[in-house]
mmCIF file with all atom_site columns, C-alpha atoms in Angstrom:
data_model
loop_
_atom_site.group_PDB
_atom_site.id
_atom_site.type_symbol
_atom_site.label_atom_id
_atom_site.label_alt_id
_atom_site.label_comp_id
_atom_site.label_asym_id
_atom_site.label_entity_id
_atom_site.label_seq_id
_atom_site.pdbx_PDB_ins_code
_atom_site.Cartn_x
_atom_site.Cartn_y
_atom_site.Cartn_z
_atom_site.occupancy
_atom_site.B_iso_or_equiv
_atom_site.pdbx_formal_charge
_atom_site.auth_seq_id
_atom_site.auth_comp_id
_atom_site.auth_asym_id
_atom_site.auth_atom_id
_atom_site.pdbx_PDB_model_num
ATOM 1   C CA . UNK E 1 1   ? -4.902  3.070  -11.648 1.00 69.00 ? 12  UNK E CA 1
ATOM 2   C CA . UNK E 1 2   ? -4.392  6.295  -13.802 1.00 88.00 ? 13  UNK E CA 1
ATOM 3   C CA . UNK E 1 3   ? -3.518  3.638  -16.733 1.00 92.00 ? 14  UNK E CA 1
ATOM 4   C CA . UNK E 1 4   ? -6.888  2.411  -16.722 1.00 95.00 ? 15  UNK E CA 1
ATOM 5   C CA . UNK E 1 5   ? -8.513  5.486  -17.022 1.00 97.00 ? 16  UNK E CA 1
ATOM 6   C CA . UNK E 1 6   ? -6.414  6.361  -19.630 1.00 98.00 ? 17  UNK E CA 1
ATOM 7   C CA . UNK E 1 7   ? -6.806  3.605  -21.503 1.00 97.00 ? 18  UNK E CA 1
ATOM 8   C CA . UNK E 1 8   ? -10.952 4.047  -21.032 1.00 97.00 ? 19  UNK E CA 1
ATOM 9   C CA . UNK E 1 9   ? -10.051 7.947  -21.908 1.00 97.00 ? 20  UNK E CA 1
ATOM 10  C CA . UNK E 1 10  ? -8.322  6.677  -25.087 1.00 98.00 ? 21  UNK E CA 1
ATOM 11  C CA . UNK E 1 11  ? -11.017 5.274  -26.346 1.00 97.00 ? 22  UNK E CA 1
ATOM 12  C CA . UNK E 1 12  ? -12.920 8.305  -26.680 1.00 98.00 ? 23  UNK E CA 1
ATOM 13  C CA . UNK E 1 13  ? -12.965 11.370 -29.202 1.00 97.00 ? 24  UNK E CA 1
ATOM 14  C CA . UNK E 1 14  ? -11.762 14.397 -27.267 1.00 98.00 ? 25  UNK E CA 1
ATOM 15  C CA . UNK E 1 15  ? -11.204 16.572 -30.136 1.00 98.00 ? 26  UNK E CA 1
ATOM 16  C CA . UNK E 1 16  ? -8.398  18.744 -30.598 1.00 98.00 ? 27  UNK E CA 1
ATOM 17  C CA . UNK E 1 17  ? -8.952  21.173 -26.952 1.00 99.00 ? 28  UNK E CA 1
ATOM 18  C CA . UNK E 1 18  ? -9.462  19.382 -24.252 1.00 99.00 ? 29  UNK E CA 1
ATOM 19  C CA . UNK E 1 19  ? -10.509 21.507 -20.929 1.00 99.00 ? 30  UNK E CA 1
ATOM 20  C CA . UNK E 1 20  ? -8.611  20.004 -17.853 1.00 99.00 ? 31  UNK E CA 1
ATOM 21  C CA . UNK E 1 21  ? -10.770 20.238 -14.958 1.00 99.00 ? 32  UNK E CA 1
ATOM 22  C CA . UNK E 1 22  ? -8.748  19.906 -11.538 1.00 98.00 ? 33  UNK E CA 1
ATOM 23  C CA . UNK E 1 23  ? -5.574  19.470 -13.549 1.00 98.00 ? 34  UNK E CA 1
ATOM 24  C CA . UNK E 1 24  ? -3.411  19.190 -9.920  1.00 96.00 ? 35  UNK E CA 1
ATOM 25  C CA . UNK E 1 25  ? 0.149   18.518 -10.468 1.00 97.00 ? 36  UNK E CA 1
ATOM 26  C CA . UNK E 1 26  ? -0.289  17.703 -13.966 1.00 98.00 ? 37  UNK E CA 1
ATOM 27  C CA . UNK E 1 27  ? -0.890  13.666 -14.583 1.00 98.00 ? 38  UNK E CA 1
ATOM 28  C CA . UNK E 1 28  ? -3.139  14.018 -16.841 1.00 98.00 ? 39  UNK E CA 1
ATOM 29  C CA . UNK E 1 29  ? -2.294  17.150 -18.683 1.00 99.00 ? 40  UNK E CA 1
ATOM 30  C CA . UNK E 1 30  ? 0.815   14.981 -19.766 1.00 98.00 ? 41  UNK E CA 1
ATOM 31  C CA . UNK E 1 31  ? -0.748  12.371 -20.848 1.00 98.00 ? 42  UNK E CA 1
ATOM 32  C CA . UNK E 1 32  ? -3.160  14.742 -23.079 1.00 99.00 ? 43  UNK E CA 1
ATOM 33  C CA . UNK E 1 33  ? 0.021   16.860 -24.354 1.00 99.00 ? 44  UNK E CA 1
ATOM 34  C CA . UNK E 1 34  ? 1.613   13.497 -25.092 1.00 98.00 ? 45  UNK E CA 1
ATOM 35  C CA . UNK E 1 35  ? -1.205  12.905 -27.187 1.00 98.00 ? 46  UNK E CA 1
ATOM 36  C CA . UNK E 1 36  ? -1.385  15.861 -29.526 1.00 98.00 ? 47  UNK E CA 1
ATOM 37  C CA . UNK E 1 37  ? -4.335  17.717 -27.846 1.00 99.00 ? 48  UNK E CA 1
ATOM 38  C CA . UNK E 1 38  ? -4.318  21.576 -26.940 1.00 99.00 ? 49  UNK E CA 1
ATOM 39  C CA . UNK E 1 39  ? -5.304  21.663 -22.946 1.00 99.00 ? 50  UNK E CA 1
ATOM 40  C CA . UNK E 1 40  ? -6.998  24.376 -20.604 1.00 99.00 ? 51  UNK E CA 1
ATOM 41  C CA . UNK E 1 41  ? -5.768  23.082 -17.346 1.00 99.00 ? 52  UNK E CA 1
ATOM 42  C CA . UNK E 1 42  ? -7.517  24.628 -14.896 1.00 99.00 ? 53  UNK E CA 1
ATOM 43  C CA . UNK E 1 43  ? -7.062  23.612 -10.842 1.00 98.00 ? 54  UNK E CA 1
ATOM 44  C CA . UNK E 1 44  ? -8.151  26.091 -7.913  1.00 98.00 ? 55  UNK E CA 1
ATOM 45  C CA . UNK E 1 45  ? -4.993  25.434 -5.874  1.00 98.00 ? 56  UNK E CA 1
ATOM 46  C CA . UNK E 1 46  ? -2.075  28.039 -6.670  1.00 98.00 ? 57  UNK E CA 1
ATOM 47  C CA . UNK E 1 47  ? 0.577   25.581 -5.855  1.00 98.00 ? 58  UNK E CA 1
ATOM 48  C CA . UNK E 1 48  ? -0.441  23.244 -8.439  1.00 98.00 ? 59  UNK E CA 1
ATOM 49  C CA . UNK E 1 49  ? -1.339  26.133 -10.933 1.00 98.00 ? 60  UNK E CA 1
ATOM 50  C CA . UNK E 1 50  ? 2.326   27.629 -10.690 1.00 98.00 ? 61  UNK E CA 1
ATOM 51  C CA . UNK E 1 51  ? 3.646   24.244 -10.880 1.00 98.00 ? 62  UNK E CA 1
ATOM 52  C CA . UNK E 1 52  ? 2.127   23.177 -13.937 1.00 99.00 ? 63  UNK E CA 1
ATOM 53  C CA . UNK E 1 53  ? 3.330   26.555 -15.315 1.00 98.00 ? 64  UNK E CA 1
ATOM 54  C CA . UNK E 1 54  ? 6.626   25.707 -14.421 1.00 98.00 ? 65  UNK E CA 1
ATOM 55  C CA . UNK E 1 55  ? 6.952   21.817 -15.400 1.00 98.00 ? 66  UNK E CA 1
ATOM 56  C CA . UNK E 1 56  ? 4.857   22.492 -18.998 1.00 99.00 ? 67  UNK E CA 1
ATOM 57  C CA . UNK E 1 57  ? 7.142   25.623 -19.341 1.00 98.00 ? 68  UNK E CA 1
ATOM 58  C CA . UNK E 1 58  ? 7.451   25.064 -22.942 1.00 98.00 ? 69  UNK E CA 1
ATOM 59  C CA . UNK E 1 59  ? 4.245   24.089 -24.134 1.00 99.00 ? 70  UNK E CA 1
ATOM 60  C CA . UNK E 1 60  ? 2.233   26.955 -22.327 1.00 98.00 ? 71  UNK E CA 1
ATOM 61  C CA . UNK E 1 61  ? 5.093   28.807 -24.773 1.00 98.00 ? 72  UNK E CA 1
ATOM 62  C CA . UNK E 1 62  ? 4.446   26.975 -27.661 1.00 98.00 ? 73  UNK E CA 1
ATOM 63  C CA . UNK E 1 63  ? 0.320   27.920 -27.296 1.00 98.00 ? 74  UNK E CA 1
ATOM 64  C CA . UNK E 1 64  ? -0.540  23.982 -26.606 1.00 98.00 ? 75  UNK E CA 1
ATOM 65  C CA . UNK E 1 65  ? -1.320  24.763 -22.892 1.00 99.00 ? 76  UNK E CA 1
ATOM 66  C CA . UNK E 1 66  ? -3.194  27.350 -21.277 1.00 98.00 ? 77  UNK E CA 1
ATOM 67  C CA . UNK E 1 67  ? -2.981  27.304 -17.260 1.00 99.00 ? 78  UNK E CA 1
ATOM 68  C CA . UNK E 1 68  ? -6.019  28.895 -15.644 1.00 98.00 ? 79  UNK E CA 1
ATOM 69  C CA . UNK E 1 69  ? -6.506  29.343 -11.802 1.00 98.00 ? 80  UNK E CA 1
ATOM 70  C CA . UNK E 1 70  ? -10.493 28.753 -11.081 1.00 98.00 ? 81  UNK E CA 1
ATOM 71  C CA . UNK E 1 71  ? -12.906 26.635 -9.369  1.00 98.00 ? 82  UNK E CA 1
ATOM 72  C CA . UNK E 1 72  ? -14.328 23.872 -10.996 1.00 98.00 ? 83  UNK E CA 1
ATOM 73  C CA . UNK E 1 73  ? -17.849 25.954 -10.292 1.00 98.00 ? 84  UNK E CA 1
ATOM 74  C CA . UNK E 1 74  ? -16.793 28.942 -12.449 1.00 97.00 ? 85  UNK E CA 1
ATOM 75  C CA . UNK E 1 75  ? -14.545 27.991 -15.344 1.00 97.00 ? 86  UNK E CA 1
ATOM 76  C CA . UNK E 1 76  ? -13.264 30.812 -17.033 1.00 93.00 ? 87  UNK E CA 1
ATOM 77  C CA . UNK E 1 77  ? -13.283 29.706 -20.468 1.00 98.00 ? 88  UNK E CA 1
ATOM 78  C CA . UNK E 1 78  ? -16.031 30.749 -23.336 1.00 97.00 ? 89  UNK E CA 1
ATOM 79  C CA . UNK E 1 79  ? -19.206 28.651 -24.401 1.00 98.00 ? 90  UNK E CA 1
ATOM 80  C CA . UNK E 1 80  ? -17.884 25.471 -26.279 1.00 98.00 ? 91  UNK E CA 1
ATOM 81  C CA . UNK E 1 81  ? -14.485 26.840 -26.546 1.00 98.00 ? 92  UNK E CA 1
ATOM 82  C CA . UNK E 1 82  ? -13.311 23.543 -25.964 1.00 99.00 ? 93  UNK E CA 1
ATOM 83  C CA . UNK E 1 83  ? -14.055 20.401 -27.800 1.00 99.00 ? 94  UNK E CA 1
ATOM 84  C CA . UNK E 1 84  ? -14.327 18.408 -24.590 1.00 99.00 ? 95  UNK E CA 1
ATOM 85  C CA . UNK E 1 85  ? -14.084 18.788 -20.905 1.00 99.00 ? 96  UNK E CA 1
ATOM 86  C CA . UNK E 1 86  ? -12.253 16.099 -18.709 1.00 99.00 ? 97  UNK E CA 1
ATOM 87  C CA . UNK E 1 87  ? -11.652 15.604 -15.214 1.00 98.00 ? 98  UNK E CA 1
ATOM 88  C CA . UNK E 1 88  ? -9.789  12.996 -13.749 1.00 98.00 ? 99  UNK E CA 1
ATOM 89  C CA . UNK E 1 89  ? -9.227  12.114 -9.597  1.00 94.00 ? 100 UNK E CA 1
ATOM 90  C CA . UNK E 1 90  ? -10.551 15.614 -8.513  1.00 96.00 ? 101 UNK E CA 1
ATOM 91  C CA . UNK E 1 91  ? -14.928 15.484 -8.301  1.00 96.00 ? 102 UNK E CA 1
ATOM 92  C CA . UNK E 1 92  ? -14.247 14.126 -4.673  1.00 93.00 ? 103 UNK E CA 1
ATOM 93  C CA . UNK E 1 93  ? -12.621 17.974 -3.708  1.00 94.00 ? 104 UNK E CA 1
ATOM 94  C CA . UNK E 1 94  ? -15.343 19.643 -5.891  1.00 96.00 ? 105 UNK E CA 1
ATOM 95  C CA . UNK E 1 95  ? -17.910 21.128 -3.098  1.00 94.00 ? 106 UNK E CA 1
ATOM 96  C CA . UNK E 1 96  ? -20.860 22.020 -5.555  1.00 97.00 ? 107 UNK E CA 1
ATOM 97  C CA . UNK E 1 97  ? -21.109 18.953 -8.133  1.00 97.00 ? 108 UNK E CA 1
ATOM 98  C CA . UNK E 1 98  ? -24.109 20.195 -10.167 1.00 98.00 ? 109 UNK E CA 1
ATOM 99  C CA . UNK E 1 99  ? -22.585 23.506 -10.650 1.00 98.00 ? 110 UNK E CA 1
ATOM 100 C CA . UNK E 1 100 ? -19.473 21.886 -12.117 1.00 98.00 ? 111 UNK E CA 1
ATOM 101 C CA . UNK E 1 101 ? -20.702 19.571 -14.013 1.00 98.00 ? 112 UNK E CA 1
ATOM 102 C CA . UNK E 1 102 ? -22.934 22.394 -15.767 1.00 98.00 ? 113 UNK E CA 1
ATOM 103 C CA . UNK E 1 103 ? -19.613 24.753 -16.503 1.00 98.00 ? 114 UNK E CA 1
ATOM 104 C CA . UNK E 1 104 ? -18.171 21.708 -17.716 1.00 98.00 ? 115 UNK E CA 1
ATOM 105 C CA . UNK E 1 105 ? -21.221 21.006 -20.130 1.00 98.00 ? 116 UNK E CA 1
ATOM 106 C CA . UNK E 1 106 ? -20.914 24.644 -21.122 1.00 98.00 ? 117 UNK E CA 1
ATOM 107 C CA . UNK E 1 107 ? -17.790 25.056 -22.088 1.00 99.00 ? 118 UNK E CA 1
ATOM 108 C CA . UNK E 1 108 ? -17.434 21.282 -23.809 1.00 99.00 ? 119 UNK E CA 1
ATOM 109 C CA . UNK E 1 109 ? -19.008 21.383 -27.763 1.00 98.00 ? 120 UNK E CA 1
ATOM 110 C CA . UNK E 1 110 ? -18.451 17.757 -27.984 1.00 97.00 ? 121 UNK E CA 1
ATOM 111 C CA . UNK E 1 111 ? -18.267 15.207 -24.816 1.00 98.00 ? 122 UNK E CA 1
ATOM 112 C CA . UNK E 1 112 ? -17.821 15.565 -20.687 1.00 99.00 ? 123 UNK E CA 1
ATOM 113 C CA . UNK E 1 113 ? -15.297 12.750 -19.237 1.00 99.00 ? 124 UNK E CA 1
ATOM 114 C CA . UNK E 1 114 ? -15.201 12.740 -15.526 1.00 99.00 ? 125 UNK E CA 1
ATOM 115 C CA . UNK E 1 115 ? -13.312 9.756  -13.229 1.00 98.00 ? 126 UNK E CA 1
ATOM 116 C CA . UNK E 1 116 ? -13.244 9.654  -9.683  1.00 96.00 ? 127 UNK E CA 1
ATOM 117 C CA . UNK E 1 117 ? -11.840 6.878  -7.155  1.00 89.00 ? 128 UNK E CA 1
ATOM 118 C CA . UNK E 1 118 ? -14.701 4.740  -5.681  1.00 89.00 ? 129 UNK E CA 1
ATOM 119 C CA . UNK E 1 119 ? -15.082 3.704  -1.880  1.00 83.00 ? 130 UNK E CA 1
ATOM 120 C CA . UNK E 1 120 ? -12.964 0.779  -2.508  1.00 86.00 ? 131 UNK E CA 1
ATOM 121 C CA . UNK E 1 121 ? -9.808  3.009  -3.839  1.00 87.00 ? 132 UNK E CA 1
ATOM 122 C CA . UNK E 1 122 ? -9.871  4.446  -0.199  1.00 84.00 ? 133 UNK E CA 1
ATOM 123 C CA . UNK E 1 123 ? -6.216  4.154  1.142   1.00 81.00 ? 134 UNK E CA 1
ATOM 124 C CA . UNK E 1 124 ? -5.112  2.172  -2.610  1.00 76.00 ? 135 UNK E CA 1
ATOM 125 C CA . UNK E 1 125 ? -5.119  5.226  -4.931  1.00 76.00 ? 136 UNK E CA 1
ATOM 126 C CA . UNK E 1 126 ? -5.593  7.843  -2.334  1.00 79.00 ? 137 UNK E CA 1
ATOM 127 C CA . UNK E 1 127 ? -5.774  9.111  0.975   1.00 80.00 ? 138 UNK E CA 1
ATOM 128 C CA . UNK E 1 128 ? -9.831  9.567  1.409   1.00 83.00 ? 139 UNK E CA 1
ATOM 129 C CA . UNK E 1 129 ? -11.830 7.027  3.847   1.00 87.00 ? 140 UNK E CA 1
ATOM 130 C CA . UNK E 1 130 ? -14.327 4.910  1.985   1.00 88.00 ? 141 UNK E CA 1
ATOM 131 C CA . UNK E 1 131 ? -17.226 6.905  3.890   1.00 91.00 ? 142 UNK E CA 1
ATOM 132 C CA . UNK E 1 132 ? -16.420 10.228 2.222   1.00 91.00 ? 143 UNK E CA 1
ATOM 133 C CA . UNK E 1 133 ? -15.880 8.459  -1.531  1.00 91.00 ? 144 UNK E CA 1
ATOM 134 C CA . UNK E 1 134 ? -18.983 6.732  -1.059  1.00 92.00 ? 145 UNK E CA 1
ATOM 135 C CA . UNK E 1 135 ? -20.619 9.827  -0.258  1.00 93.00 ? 146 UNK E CA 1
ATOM 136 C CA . UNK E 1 136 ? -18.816 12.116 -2.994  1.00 94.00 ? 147 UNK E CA 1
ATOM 137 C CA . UNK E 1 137 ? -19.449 9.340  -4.955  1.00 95.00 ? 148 UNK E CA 1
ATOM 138 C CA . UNK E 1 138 ? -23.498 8.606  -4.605  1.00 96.00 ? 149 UNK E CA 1
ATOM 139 C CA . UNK E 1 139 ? -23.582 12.683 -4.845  1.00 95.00 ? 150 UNK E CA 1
ATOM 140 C CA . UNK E 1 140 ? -22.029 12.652 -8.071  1.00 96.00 ? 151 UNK E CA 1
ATOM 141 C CA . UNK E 1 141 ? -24.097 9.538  -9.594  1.00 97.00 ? 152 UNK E CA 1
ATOM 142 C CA . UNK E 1 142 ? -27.148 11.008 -8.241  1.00 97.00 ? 153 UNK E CA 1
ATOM 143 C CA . UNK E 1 143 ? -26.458 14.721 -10.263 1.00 97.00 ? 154 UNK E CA 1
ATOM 144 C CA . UNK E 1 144 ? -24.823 12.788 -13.187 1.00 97.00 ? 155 UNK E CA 1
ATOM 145 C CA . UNK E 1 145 ? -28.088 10.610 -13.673 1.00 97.00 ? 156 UNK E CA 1
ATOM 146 C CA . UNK E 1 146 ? -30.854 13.789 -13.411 1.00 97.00 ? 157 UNK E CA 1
ATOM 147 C CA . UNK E 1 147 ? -28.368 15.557 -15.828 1.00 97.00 ? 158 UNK E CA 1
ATOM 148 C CA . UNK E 1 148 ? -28.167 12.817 -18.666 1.00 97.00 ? 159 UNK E CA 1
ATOM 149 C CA . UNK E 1 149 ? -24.934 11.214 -18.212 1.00 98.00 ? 160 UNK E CA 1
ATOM 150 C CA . UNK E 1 150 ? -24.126 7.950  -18.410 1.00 98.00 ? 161 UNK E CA 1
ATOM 151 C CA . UNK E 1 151 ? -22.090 6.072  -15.274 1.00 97.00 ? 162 UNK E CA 1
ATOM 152 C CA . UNK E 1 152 ? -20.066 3.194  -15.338 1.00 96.00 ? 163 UNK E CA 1
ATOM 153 C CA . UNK E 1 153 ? -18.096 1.561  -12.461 1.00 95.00 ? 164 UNK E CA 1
ATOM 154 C CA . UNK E 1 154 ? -15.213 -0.058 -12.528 1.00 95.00 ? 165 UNK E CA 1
ATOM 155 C CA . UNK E 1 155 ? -13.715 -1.544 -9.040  1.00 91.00 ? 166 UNK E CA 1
ATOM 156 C CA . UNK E 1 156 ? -11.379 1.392  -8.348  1.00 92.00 ? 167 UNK E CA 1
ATOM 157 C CA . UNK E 1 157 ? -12.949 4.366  -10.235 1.00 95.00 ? 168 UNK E CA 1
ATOM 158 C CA . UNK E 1 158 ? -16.071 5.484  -12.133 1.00 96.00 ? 169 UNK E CA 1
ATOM 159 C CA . UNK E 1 159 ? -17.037 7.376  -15.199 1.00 98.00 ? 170 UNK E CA 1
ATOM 160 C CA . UNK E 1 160 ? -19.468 9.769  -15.789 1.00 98.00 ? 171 UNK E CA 1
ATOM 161 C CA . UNK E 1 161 ? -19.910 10.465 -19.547 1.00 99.00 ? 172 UNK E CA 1
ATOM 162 C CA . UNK E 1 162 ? -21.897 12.643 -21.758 1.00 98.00 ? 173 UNK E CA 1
ATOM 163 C CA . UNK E 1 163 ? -21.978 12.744 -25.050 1.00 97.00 ? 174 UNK E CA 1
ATOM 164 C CA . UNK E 1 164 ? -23.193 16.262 -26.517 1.00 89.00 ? 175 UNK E CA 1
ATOM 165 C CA . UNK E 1 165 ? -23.232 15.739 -30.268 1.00 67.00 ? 176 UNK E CA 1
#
């Protein structure tokens, strides 16, 4: 499933710095080093933090990737210091969706890219029942729709998009 996001993700103008919100274990920050972009992945777990320090040794050397231990809530990065903000499997573990999507706005000059599984991805794609997705999931349309995004739904995930410029 991560290849269809990425392929809706490709067709969209990140800029150069992409902010990684709820990086995990590093799926997507690959795919956006592979593609030339500068990434802030950030993730509130430790585990995954120190591993994606570890497994993108060298480009958190090189200056390509920052690794930055926060809650989605409280992103420690400056106003617009990123040219987008992207989040990929991980608004389903986010507790306070409004807040979040609000740092994201913040720290994004350009465009907010969020994807999350849908009911129907329940035991495909991930662990979750179809009852908590659902409910993550009407949450997260619900605050996405009162804060001008746009929402499209694909069988196995959704996007929540908003376009700043």
């Amino acid at each position: 499933m991560h290849d269809e996001i990425f392929a809706d993700l490709a067709g969209l103008d990140l800029g150069e710095a992409v902010a990684e919100i709820g990086a995990g274990y590093g799926t997507t920050t690959h795919w956006l080093l592979a593609r030339g972009h500068r990434v802030c992945a950030i993730d509130i777990d430790p585990a995954a933090v120190a591993h994606l320090k570890t497994a993108f040794r060298h480009f958190v050397e090189a200056g390509l990737l920052k690794v930055i231990h926060a809650p989605a809530e409280a992103l420690s990065l400056g106003d617009g210091e990123c040219d987008s903000a992207v989040s990929v499997a991980a608004l389903h573990h986010i507790r306070h969706v409004e807040q979040a999507l609000r740092e994201m706005e913040r720290v994004a000059k350009r465009l907010v890219a969020i994807y999350d599984w849908t009911p129907e991805s329940a035991g495909y794609t991930n662990p979750h029942s179809p009852r908590e997705l659902e409910a993550k999931m009407q949450t997260a349309l619900a605050t996405a729709q009162r804060l001008g995004y746009q929402a499209v739904r694909r069988r196995l995930w959704y996007r929540l998009l908003k376009k700043k410029q």
